[in-house]
CSV table of C-alpha atoms in Angstrom, one decimal:
chain,number,residue,atom,x,y,z
K,1,MET,CA,136.7,15.7,25.9
K,2,SER,CA,135.9,14.6,29.4
K,3,SER,CA,134.9,18.1,30.5
K,4,GLU,CA,132.5,18.4,27.5
K,5,SER,CA,130.9,15.1,28.3
K,6,ILE,CA,130.5,16.1,31.9
K,7,ASP,CA,128.9,19.4,30.8
K,8,LEU,CA,126.5,17.5,28.4
K,9,SER,CA,125.6,15.1,31.2
K,10,ARG,CA,124.8,17.9,33.6
K,11,SER,CA,122.8,19.8,31.0
K,12,GLY,CA,120.9,16.6,30.3
K,13,ASN,CA,120.2,16.1,33.9
K,14,ASP,CA,118.9,19.7,34.2
K,15,VAL,CA,116.6,19.2,31.3
K,16,GLY,CA,115.4,15.9,32.7
K,17,SER,CA,114.8,17.5,36.1
K,18,LEU,CA,112.8,20.3,34.5
K,19,GLY,CA,110.8,17.8,32.5
K,20,ASP,CA,110.0,15.9,35.7
K,21,ARG,CA,108.8,19.0,37.4
K,22,ILE,CA,106.6,20.0,34.5
K,23,ALA,CA,105.2,16.5,34.4
K,24,ARG,CA,104.6,16.4,38.1
K,25,TYR,CA,102.7,19.8,38.0
K,26,ALA,CA,100.7,18.6,35.0
K,27,PHE,CA,99.7,15.4,36.7
K,28,PHE,CA,98.8,17.3,39.8
K,29,SER,CA,96.7,19.8,37.8
K,30,CYS,CA,94.8,16.9,36.2
K,31,ALA,CA,94.1,15.4,39.6
K,32,PHE,CA,93.1,18.8,41.1
K,33,VAL,CA,90.7,19.5,38.2
K,34,THR,CA,89.1,16.1,38.8
K,35,VAL,CA,88.6,16.9,42.5
K,36,LEU,CA,87.5,20.4,41.8
K,37,THR,CA,84.9,19.2,39.3
K,38,THR,CA,83.5,16.8,41.8
K,39,LEU,CA,83.2,19.5,44.4
K,40,ALA,CA,81.6,21.8,41.9
K,41,ILE,CA,79.0,19.2,41.1
K,42,ILE,CA,78.2,18.8,44.8
K,43,LEU,CA,78.1,22.6,45.3
K,44,VAL,CA,75.6,23.0,42.4
K,45,LEU,CA,73.4,20.2,43.6
K,46,VAL,CA,73.4,21.5,47.2
K,47,ASN,CA,72.9,25.1,46.2
K,48,GLY,CA,70.0,24.2,44.0
K,49,ALA,CA,68.4,22.0,46.6
K,50,VAL,CA,68.6,24.6,49.5
K,51,GLY,CA,65.5,26.4,48.5
K,52,PHE,CA,63.6,23.1,48.2
K,53,PHE,CA,64.2,22.2,51.9
K,54,ARG,CA,62.9,25.0,54.0
K,55,GLU,CA,60.9,24.5,57.1
K,56,ALA,CA,59.1,27.9,57.1
K,57,THR,CA,57.8,29.6,54.0
K,58,LEU,CA,56.9,33.2,53.3
K,59,VAL,CA,53.2,32.1,53.2
K,60,GLU,CA,53.5,30.7,56.7
K,61,LEU,CA,55.2,33.8,58.0
K,62,LEU,CA,52.6,36.1,56.6
K,63,GLY,CA,49.9,33.9,57.9
K,64,GLY,CA,51.2,34.3,61.4
K,65,THR,CA,51.6,38.1,61.2
K,66,LEU,CA,48.6,39.3,59.3
K,67,SER,CA,45.2,39.7,60.8
K,68,ALA,CA,42.6,37.0,60.2
K,69,ASP,CA,40.5,39.3,58.0
K,70,SER,CA,43.3,40.5,55.8
K,71,ALA,CA,45.0,37.1,55.7
K,72,ALA,CA,41.8,35.3,54.7
K,73,GLY,CA,41.7,37.0,51.3
K,74,GLY,CA,45.4,37.3,50.6
K,75,LEU,CA,46.9,34.0,51.7
K,76,GLU,CA,45.1,31.9,49.0
K,77,THR,CA,46.5,34.2,46.3
K,78,LEU,CA,50.0,33.9,47.9
K,79,ARG,CA,49.7,30.2,47.9
K,80,GLU,CA,49.0,30.2,44.2
K,81,GLY,CA,51.9,32.6,43.4
K,82,LEU,CA,54.5,31.3,45.8
K,83,ALA,CA,56.0,27.8,45.9
K,84,VAL,CA,55.3,26.1,49.2
K,85,GLN,CA,58.7,24.5,50.1
K,86,VAL,CA,59.2,21.0,51.3
K,87,THR,CA,60.7,19.6,54.5
K,88,ILE,CA,63.4,16.9,54.4
K,89,THR,CA,61.2,14.5,56.2
K,90,GLU,CA,58.3,15.0,53.7
K,91,PHE,CA,60.8,14.6,50.8
K,92,LEU,CA,62.5,11.4,52.1
K,93,LEU,CA,59.5,9.6,53.6
K,94,GLY,CA,56.7,10.7,51.4
K,95,THR,CA,55.1,8.1,49.2
K,96,ASN,CA,53.4,10.3,46.6
K,97,TRP,CA,55.4,12.1,44.0
K,98,SER,CA,53.4,14.6,41.9
K,99,PRO,CA,55.3,17.8,41.4
K,100,LEU,CA,53.8,18.9,38.1
K,101,ILE,CA,50.1,18.1,38.7
K,102,GLU,CA,47.9,19.8,41.3
K,103,PRO,CA,47.7,19.0,44.2
K,104,THR,CA,51.5,18.8,44.3
K,105,SER,CA,53.3,16.3,46.4
K,106,TYR,CA,57.0,15.7,46.8
K,107,GLY,CA,57.7,12.4,48.4
K,108,VAL,CA,60.7,10.9,46.6
K,109,LEU,CA,60.2,7.2,47.6
K,110,PRO,CA,58.3,6.3,44.4
K,111,LEU,CA,61.3,7.5,42.4
K,112,VAL,CA,63.7,5.7,44.7
K,113,TRP,CA,61.6,2.5,44.4
K,114,GLY,CA,61.6,2.7,40.6
K,115,THR,CA,65.3,3.1,40.6
K,116,LEU,CA,65.7,0.2,43.0
K,117,VAL,CA,63.5,-2.1,40.9
K,118,VAL,CA,65.5,-1.4,37.7
K,119,THR,CA,68.9,-1.8,39.5
K,120,VAL,CA,68.0,-5.1,41.2
K,121,GLY,CA,66.4,-6.5,38.1
K,122,SER,CA,69.4,-5.6,35.9
K,123,ALA,CA,71.7,-7.2,38.5
K,124,LEU,CA,69.7,-10.4,38.3
K,125,VAL,CA,70.4,-10.4,34.5
K,126,ALA,CA,73.9,-9.0,34.3
K,127,ILE,CA,75.7,-10.5,37.3
K,128,PRO,CA,75.1,-14.3,36.5
K,129,VAL,CA,75.6,-13.9,32.7
K,130,GLY,CA,78.5,-11.5,33.0
K,131,THR,CA,80.3,-13.6,35.7
K,132,LEU,CA,79.9,-16.9,33.8
K,133,THR,CA,81.1,-15.2,30.6
K,134,ALA,CA,84.1,-13.9,32.4
K,135,ILE,CA,84.9,-17.4,33.8
K,136,TYR,CA,84.6,-18.9,30.3
K,137,LEU,CA,86.9,-16.2,28.8
K,138,SER,CA,89.5,-16.6,31.6
K,139,GLU,CA,89.6,-20.3,32.1
K,140,TYR,CA,87.9,-22.2,29.2
K,141,ALA,CA,88.1,-20.2,26.0
K,142,ASP,CA,91.0,-20.6,23.5
K,143,GLU,CA,93.0,-17.5,22.6
K,144,SER,CA,91.3,-17.3,19.2
K,145,VAL,CA,87.9,-17.4,20.8
K,146,ARG,CA,88.9,-14.8,23.4
K,147,ARG,CA,90.2,-12.5,20.7
K,148,THR,CA,86.9,-12.8,18.8
K,149,LEU,CA,84.5,-12.6,21.8
K,150,LYS,CA,86.0,-9.7,23.7
K,151,PRO,CA,85.6,-7.2,20.8
K,152,ILE,CA,82.0,-8.3,20.4
K,153,LEU,CA,81.4,-7.5,24.0
K,154,GLU,CA,83.0,-4.1,23.6
K,155,ILE,CA,80.8,-3.3,20.6
K,156,LEU,CA,77.8,-4.3,22.7
K,157,ALA,CA,79.0,-1.8,25.3
K,158,GLY,CA,79.3,1.0,22.7
K,159,ILE,CA,75.7,0.8,21.5
K,160,PRO,CA,73.9,4.1,22.4
K,161,THR,CA,71.6,3.7,25.3
K,162,ILE,CA,68.6,5.1,23.5
K,163,VAL,CA,68.9,2.2,21.0
K,164,TYR,CA,68.5,-0.2,24.0
K,165,GLY,CA,65.4,1.7,25.0
K,166,PHE,CA,63.8,1.3,21.5
K,167,PHE,CA,64.8,-2.4,21.6
K,168,ALA,CA,63.0,-2.9,24.9
K,169,LEU,CA,60.0,-0.9,23.7
K,170,SER,CA,59.7,-2.6,20.3
K,171,PHE,CA,61.0,-6.1,21.0
K,172,ILE,CA,61.3,-7.2,24.6
K,173,THR,CA,57.8,-6.0,25.7
K,174,PRO,CA,55.7,-7.0,22.7
K,175,THR,CA,57.6,-10.2,21.7
K,176,ILE,CA,58.7,-11.7,25.1
K,177,LEU,CA,56.8,-10.2,28.0
K,178,GLN,CA,53.3,-9.6,26.6
K,179,PRO,CA,52.9,-13.1,25.2
K,180,LEU,CA,54.0,-14.6,28.5
K,181,PHE,CA,52.1,-12.1,30.7
K,182,PRO,CA,49.2,-10.6,28.8
K,183,GLN,CA,48.6,-7.9,31.5
K,184,THR,CA,52.0,-6.3,30.7
K,185,GLY,CA,51.7,-2.7,29.8
K,186,THR,CA,53.5,-0.9,27.0
K,187,PHE,CA,55.7,0.7,29.5
K,188,ASN,CA,56.9,-1.5,32.3
K,189,ALA,CA,59.8,-1.9,34.8
K,190,ALA,CA,60.6,-5.5,33.7
K,191,SER,CA,61.6,-4.6,30.2
K,192,ALA,CA,63.7,-1.7,31.5
K,193,ALA,CA,65.5,-4.0,34.0
K,194,ILE,CA,66.1,-6.6,31.3
K,195,VAL,CA,67.5,-4.2,28.8
K,196,VAL,CA,69.7,-2.4,31.3
K,197,GLY,CA,71.0,-5.8,32.5
K,198,ILE,CA,71.9,-6.6,28.9
K,199,MET,CA,73.6,-3.2,28.6
K,200,ILE,CA,75.9,-3.7,31.6
K,201,ILE,CA,76.8,-7.3,30.8
K,202,PRO,CA,80.0,-6.2,28.9
K,203,MET,CA,81.1,-4.2,31.9
K,204,VAL,CA,80.6,-7.1,34.3
K,205,SER,CA,82.2,-9.6,32.1
K,206,SER,CA,85.2,-7.5,30.9
K,207,LEU,CA,86.2,-6.2,34.3
K,208,SER,CA,85.7,-9.6,36.0
K,209,GLU,CA,87.7,-11.3,33.3
K,210,ASP,CA,90.5,-8.9,33.8
K,211,ALA,CA,90.5,-9.6,37.6
K,212,MET,CA,90.5,-13.4,37.0
K,213,SER,CA,93.3,-13.1,34.5
K,214,SER,CA,95.5,-11.4,37.1
K,215,VAL,CA,95.4,-14.4,39.4
K,216,PRO,CA,98.9,-16.0,39.3
K,217,ASP,CA,99.1,-19.3,37.4
K,218,SER,CA,100.9,-20.8,40.4
K,219,LEU,CA,97.6,-21.0,42.2
K,220,ARG,CA,96.0,-22.8,39.3
K,221,ASN,CA,98.9,-25.2,38.9
K,222,ALA,CA,98.9,-26.0,42.6
K,223,ALA,CA,95.2,-26.8,42.5
K,224,TYR,CA,95.7,-29.0,39.4
K,225,GLY,CA,98.5,-30.7,41.2
K,226,LEU,CA,96.1,-31.7,43.9
K,227,GLY,CA,93.8,-33.3,41.4
K,228,ALA,CA,91.3,-30.5,41.0
K,229,THR,CA,89.2,-30.2,37.9
K,230,LYS,CA,89.0,-27.1,35.8
K,231,PHE,CA,85.6,-26.3,37.2
K,232,GLU,CA,86.9,-26.6,40.8
K,233,VAL,CA,89.9,-24.5,39.9
K,234,SER,CA,87.6,-21.8,38.4
K,235,THR,CA,85.1,-21.7,41.2
K,236,GLN,CA,87.2,-22.5,44.3
K,237,VAL,CA,90.5,-20.9,43.4
K,238,VAL,CA,90.2,-18.2,40.6
K,239,VAL,CA,86.9,-16.6,41.7
K,240,PRO,CA,87.8,-16.3,45.4
K,241,SER,CA,91.2,-15.0,44.6
K,242,SER,CA,89.9,-12.3,42.3
K,243,LEU,CA,86.8,-11.5,44.4
K,244,SER,CA,87.8,-8.0,45.1
K,245,GLY,CA,88.0,-7.1,41.4
K,246,ILE,CA,84.8,-9.0,40.7
K,247,LEU,CA,83.0,-7.0,43.4
K,248,ALA,CA,84.4,-3.8,41.9
K,249,ALA,CA,83.0,-4.8,38.5
K,250,TYR,CA,79.6,-5.4,40.1
K,251,VAL,CA,79.5,-2.0,41.8
K,252,LEU,CA,80.6,-0.2,38.7
K,253,ALA,CA,78.0,-1.9,36.6
K,254,LEU,CA,75.2,-1.3,39.2
K,255,SER,CA,76.3,2.4,39.4
K,256,ARG,CA,75.8,2.5,35.7
K,257,ALA,CA,72.4,0.9,36.0
K,258,ILE,CA,71.4,3.5,38.7
K,259,GLY,CA,72.4,6.4,36.5
K,260,GLU,CA,70.9,5.1,33.3
K,261,THR,CA,68.4,7.5,31.8
K,262,MET,CA,67.1,7.3,28.2
K,263,ALA,CA,66.8,3.5,28.0
K,264,VAL,CA,64.8,3.5,31.2
K,265,ALA,CA,62.7,6.4,30.3
K,266,LEU,CA,61.7,4.8,27.0
K,267,ALA,CA,61.1,1.3,28.3
K,268,MET,CA,59.7,2.1,31.8
K,269,GLY,CA,57.6,5.2,31.3
K,270,MET,CA,57.2,8.1,33.7
K,271,LEU,CA,54.6,7.2,36.2
K,272,PRO,CA,55.9,7.5,39.8
K,273,GLN,CA,54.3,4.8,41.9
K,274,ILE,CA,55.3,2.2,44.5
K,275,THR,CA,54.2,-1.2,43.3
K,276,THR,CA,55.5,-4.7,43.6
K,277,ASN,CA,54.4,-5.6,40.1
K,278,PRO,CA,57.3,-5.2,37.7
K,279,LEU,CA,55.0,-5.4,34.7
K,280,GLU,CA,53.5,-2.0,35.5
K,281,GLU,CA,54.8,1.5,34.6
K,282,MET,CA,57.1,3.2,37.1
K,283,GLN,CA,59.6,6.1,37.1
K,284,THR,CA,63.2,6.4,38.2
K,285,MET,CA,65.1,9.4,39.5
K,286,THR,CA,67.0,9.9,36.3
K,287,SER,CA,63.9,9.8,34.1
K,288,TYR,CA,62.2,12.4,36.3
K,289,MET,CA,65.2,14.7,35.8
K,290,VAL,CA,64.7,14.3,32.1
K,291,GLN,CA,61.0,15.0,32.4
K,292,VAL,CA,61.7,18.3,34.2
K,293,GLY,CA,64.5,19.2,31.9
K,294,ILE,CA,62.2,19.0,28.8
K,295,SER,CA,59.2,20.6,30.5
K,296,ASP,CA,58.3,24.3,30.7
K,297,VAL,CA,58.8,24.8,34.4
K,298,SER,CA,60.1,28.2,35.4
K,299,VAL,CA,63.6,28.6,36.8
K,300,GLY,CA,63.5,29.0,40.5
K,301,SER,CA,60.2,27.3,41.0
K,302,ILE,CA,59.8,24.5,43.4
K,303,GLN,CA,59.4,22.1,40.4
K,304,TYR,CA,62.7,23.3,39.1
K,305,GLN,CA,64.4,23.0,42.5
K,306,SER,CA,63.1,19.5,42.9
K,307,LEU,CA,65.5,18.6,40.0
K,308,PHE,CA,68.5,19.4,42.2
K,309,ALA,CA,67.0,17.7,45.2
K,310,VAL,CA,66.5,14.5,43.3
K,311,GLY,CA,70.0,14.8,41.8
K,312,LEU,CA,71.5,15.2,45.2
K,313,THR,CA,69.7,12.1,46.4
K,314,LEU,CA,70.9,10.2,43.4
K,315,PHE,CA,74.5,11.4,44.1
K,316,ALA,CA,74.2,10.4,47.7
K,317,ILE,CA,73.1,6.9,46.8
K,318,THR,CA,75.9,6.3,44.3
K,319,PHE,CA,78.5,7.8,46.7
K,320,THR,CA,77.4,5.5,49.5
K,321,MET,CA,77.6,2.5,47.1
K,322,ASN,CA,81.1,3.4,46.1
K,323,VAL,CA,82.3,3.9,49.7
K,324,LEU,CA,80.8,0.5,50.7
K,325,SER,CA,82.5,-1.1,47.7
K,326,ILE,CA,85.9,0.3,48.6
K,327,TRP,CA,85.4,-1.1,52.1
K,328,VAL,CA,84.4,-4.5,50.9
K,329,ARG,CA,87.2,-4.7,48.4
K,330,SER,CA,89.7,-3.8,51.1
K,331,GLN,CA,88.4,-6.6,53.4
K,332,TYR,CA,88.7,-9.3,50.7
K,333,ARG,CA,92.1,-8.0,49.5
K,334,GLU,CA,93.4,-8.3,53.0
K,335,GLU,CA,92.1,-11.9,53.2
K,336,TYR,CA,93.7,-13.2,50.0
K,337,GLN,CA,97.0,-11.3,50.0
């Protein structure tokens, strides 16, 4: 009896050990696929953008080797048939973006500016509303209210983004902005910023509320014991203690705003320009990528390669934001632990 039980115990341990090894390899494979996918995305973007950033072109090389008489007649034809590549300086510092219309120009700053306007505008909408909603859900709302309101926020987050774009185009602009500001165009950055801000409110509020709910009740009770009001506990105890999670919610929401495509393309239009008037039409990096994707540019042309250059720029911006957010969160986490 004892020997049989010992044998069964050993066989069970062997099976459990095998299962643990399989699970470990499976988990490692999932993590490896995630890293490999990220590296593949970077490789595709870099490989596609390499041809876009070349200092010397075939046109320039032929212009330096051919005689003046032969080059005069042939260089113009070559310029029409070959894509004149762009330097990194021209791309990053240029203020005119016109890749599809002659004369072409490839300064990405108008696209970056349009993306920045939408991101900042959406932050002005989503961060105050989302944070106050999170404070209400965490500190003021009854359990029944919380159970009702959180699913509504989740439904709001699940609405397709193109629906938000139509909402901005058919309601926000004609019903709100144009009566207040008659000079508002049909496509404008303000409506795009407002609708993207509405779209990311659930992300800000839900993640911030989760961070606030994780604050130990002992901190709240200690503050109440010192005579603090609920408002003082919320703003001076709960929010500072959960600041790392709240900042993470902000960064994730803003990263979503930076990468938003269809809602921005419908509400904002596709006119790349640098202007301080949010009531005018602009273009973001993502909407330009959509524009190139649906156009008839030939594969391998400089217009096609600009798609990868803009995508690489967008990736670099979001990557930098995430790195900064990790650093900021670590600083606040060290302070409050």
